[in-house]
Tab-separated table of C-alpha atoms in Angstrom:
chain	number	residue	atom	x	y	z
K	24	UNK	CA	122.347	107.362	100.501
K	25	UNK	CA	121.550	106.456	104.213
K	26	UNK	CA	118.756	107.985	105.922
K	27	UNK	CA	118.883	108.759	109.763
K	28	UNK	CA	116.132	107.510	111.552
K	29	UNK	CA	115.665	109.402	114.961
K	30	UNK	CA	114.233	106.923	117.424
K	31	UNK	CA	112.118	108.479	120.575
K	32	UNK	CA	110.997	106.196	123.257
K	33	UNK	CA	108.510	106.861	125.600
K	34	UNK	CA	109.342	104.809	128.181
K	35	UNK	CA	111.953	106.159	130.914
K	36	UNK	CA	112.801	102.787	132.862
K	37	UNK	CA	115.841	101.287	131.737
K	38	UNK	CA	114.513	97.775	131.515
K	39	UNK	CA	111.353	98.842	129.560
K	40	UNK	CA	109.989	96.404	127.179
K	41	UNK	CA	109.989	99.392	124.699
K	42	UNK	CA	113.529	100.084	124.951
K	43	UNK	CA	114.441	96.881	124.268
K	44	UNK	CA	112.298	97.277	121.162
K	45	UNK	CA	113.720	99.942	120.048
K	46	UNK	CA	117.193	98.452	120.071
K	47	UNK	CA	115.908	95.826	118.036
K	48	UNK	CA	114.688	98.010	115.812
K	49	UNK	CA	118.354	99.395	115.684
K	50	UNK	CA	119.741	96.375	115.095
K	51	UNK	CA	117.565	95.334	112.435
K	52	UNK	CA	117.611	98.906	110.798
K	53	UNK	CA	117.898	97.496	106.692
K	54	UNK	CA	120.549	99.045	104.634
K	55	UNK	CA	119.929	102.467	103.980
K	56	UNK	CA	118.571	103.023	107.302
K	57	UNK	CA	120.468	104.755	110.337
K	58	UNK	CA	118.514	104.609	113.739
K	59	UNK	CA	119.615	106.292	116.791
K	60	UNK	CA	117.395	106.395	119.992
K	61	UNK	CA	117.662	110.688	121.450
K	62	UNK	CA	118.663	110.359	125.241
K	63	UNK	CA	117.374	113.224	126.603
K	64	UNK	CA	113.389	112.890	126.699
K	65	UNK	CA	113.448	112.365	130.650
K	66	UNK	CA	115.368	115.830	131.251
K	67	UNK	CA	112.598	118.260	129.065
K	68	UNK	CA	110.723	120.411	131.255
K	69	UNK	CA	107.112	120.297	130.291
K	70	UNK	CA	106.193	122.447	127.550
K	71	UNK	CA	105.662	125.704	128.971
K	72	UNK	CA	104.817	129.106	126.726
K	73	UNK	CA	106.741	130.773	129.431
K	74	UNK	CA	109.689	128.548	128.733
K	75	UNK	CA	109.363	129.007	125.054
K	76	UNK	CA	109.626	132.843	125.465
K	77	UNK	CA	112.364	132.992	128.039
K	78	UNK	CA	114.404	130.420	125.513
K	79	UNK	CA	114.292	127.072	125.222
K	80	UNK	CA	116.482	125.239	127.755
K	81	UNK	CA	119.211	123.261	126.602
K	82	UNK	CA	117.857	119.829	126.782
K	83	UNK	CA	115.395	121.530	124.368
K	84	UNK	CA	117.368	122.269	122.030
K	85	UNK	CA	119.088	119.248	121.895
K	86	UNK	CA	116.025	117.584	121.195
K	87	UNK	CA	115.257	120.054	118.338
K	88	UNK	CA	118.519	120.169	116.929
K	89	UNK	CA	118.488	116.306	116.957
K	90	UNK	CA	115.186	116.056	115.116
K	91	UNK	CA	116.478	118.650	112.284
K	92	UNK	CA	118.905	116.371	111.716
K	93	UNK	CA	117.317	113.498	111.315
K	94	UNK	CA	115.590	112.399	108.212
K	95	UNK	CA	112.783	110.280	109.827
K	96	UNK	CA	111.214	110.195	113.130
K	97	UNK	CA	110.119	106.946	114.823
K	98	UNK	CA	107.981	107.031	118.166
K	99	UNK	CA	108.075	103.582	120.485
K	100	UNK	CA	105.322	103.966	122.403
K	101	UNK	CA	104.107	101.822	125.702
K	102	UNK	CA	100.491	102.624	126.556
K	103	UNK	CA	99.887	104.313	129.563
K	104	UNK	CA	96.201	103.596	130.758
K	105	UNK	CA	94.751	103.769	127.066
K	106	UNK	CA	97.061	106.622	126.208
K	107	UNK	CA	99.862	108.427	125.260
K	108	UNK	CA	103.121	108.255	127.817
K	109	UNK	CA	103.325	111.900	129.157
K	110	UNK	CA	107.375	112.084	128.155
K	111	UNK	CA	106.528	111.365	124.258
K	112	UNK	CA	103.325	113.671	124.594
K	113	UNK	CA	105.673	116.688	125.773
K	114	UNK	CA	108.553	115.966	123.254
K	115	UNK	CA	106.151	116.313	120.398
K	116	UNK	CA	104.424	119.504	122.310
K	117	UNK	CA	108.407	121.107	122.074
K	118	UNK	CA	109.236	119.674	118.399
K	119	UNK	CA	106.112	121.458	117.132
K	120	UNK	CA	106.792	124.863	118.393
K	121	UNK	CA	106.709	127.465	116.875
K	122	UNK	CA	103.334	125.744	115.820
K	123	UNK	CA	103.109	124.689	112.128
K	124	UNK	CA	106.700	125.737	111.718
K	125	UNK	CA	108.545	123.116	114.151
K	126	UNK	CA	111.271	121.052	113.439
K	127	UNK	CA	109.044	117.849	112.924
K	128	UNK	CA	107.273	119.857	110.036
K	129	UNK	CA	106.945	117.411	106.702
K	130	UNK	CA	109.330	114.922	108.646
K	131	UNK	CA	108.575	111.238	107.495
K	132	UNK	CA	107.171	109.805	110.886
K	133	UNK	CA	105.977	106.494	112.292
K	134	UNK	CA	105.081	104.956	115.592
K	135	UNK	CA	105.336	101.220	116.648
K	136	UNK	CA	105.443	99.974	120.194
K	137	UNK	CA	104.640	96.882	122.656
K	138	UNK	CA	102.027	96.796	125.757
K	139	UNK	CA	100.904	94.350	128.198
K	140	UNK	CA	97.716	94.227	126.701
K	141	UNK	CA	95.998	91.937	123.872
K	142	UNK	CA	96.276	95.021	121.366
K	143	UNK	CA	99.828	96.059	121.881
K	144	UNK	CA	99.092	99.329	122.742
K	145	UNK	CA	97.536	101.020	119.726
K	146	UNK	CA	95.050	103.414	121.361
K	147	UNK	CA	98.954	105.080	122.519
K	148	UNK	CA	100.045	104.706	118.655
K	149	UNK	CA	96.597	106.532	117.348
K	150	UNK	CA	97.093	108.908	119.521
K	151	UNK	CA	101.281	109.693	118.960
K	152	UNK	CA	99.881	109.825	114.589
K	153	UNK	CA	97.127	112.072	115.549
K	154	UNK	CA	99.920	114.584	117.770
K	155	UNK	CA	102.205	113.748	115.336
K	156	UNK	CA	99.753	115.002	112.324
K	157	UNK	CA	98.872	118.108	113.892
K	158	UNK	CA	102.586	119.210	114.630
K	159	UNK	CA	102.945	118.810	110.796
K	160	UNK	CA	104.974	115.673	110.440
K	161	UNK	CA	104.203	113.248	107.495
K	162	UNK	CA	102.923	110.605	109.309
K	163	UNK	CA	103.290	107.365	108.204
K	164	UNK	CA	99.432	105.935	108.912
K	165	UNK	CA	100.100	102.546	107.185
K	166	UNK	CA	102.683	101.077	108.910
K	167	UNK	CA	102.552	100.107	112.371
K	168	UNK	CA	104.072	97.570	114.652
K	169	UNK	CA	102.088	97.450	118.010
K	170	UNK	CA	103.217	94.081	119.471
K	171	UNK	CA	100.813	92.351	122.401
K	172	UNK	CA	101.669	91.129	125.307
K	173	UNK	CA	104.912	92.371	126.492
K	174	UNK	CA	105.594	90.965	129.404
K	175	UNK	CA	105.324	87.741	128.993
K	176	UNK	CA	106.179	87.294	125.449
K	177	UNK	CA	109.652	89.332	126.338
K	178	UNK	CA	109.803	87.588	130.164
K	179	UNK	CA	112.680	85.055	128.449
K	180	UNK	CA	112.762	86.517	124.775
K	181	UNK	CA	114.839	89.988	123.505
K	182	UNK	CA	112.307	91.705	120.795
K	183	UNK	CA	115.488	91.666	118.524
K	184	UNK	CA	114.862	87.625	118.094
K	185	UNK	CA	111.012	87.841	117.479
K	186	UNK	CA	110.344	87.127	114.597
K	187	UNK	CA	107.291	89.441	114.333
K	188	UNK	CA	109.713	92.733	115.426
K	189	UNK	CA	111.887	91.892	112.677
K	190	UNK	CA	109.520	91.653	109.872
K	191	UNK	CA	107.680	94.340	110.957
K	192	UNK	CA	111.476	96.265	111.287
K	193	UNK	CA	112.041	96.144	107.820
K	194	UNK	CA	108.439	97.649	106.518
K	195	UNK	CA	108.018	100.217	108.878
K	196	UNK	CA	111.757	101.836	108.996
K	197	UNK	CA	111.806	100.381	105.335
K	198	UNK	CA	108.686	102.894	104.703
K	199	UNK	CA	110.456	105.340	106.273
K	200	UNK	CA	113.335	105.348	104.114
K	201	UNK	CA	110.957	104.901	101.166
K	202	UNK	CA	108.847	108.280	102.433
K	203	UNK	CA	112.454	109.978	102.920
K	204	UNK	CA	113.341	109.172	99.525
K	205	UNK	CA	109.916	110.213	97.951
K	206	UNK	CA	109.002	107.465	96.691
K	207	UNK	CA	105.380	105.981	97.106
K	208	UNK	CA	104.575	103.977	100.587
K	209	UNK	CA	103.361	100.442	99.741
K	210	UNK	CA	100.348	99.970	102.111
């Protein structure tokens, strides 16, 4: 059995250090694993009860109907001065409507990502599991990847040869399968 592994990223620019991570996390995917990255995150509107109520547009739906799915979710975050990228922060605000009965609800989740900075960005990856959690995903707190320094450690270097991105590849979407599967998540 495979699982799909739906792959958000939360940054927009094409040459985005996070991107590239996220491919290498889709080229590493172990067997059993299926990742593909959702397109659409740049054309949501923001969440908007007004929206919700009039229907949710199309590239709504598509998200939501690409999430249910999925059997995982996995969030590549950048950190946006000590945060959450607005684009990820919306996409969970639409996948948990109607609220505690969204389409992320009980979906194995987990959220890696890179950052300029010495940490890697995990203030944006605490706060993704926290949105996450309250949505009503299964999140995934033990297993992270936040990977430092970005810029210059990916200036000359795709993430899909670091050695660190593909170890840390095969225990987080590993976990994810594992979560999928029921079985217990080594810590």
């Amino acid at each position: 059995m495979t699982t799909s592994v739906l792959v958000l990223v939360g940054s927009l620019r094409a040459a985005s250090t996070n991107r590239a991570l996220a491919e290498a996390l889709v080229h590493h995917a172990p067997e059993g694993a299926s990742l593909s990255v959702f397109e659409g995150l740049g054309e949501l509107p923001f969440y908007s009860d007004d929206l919700e109520a009039a229907g949710a547009p199309a590239s709504v739906q598509a998200l939501r109907a690409a999430v249910s799915e999925a059997d995982a979710l996995l969030l590549v975050t950048p950190e946006y001065n000590g945060a959450l990228p607005a684009v990820l922060a919306n996409a969970i605000d639409w996948i948990s409507r109607p609220f505690g009965n969204g389409v992320v609800k009980d979906v194995p989740s987990a959220v890696v990502g890179t950052a300029l900075g010495q940490y890697g960005g995990v203030w944006a990856q605490e706060i993704a599991r926290r949105a996450l959690g309250i949505a009503g995903a299964s999140v995934l707190d033990e297993v992270f990847l936040a990977v430092p320094g970005s810029v210059k450690r990916y200036a000359e270097l795709h993430p899909r040869d670091d050695r660190d991105v593909v170890e840390g590849a095969a225990k987080v979407i590993g976990a994810l399968v594992a979560a999928h599967e029921g079985a217990v998540v080594p810590a």
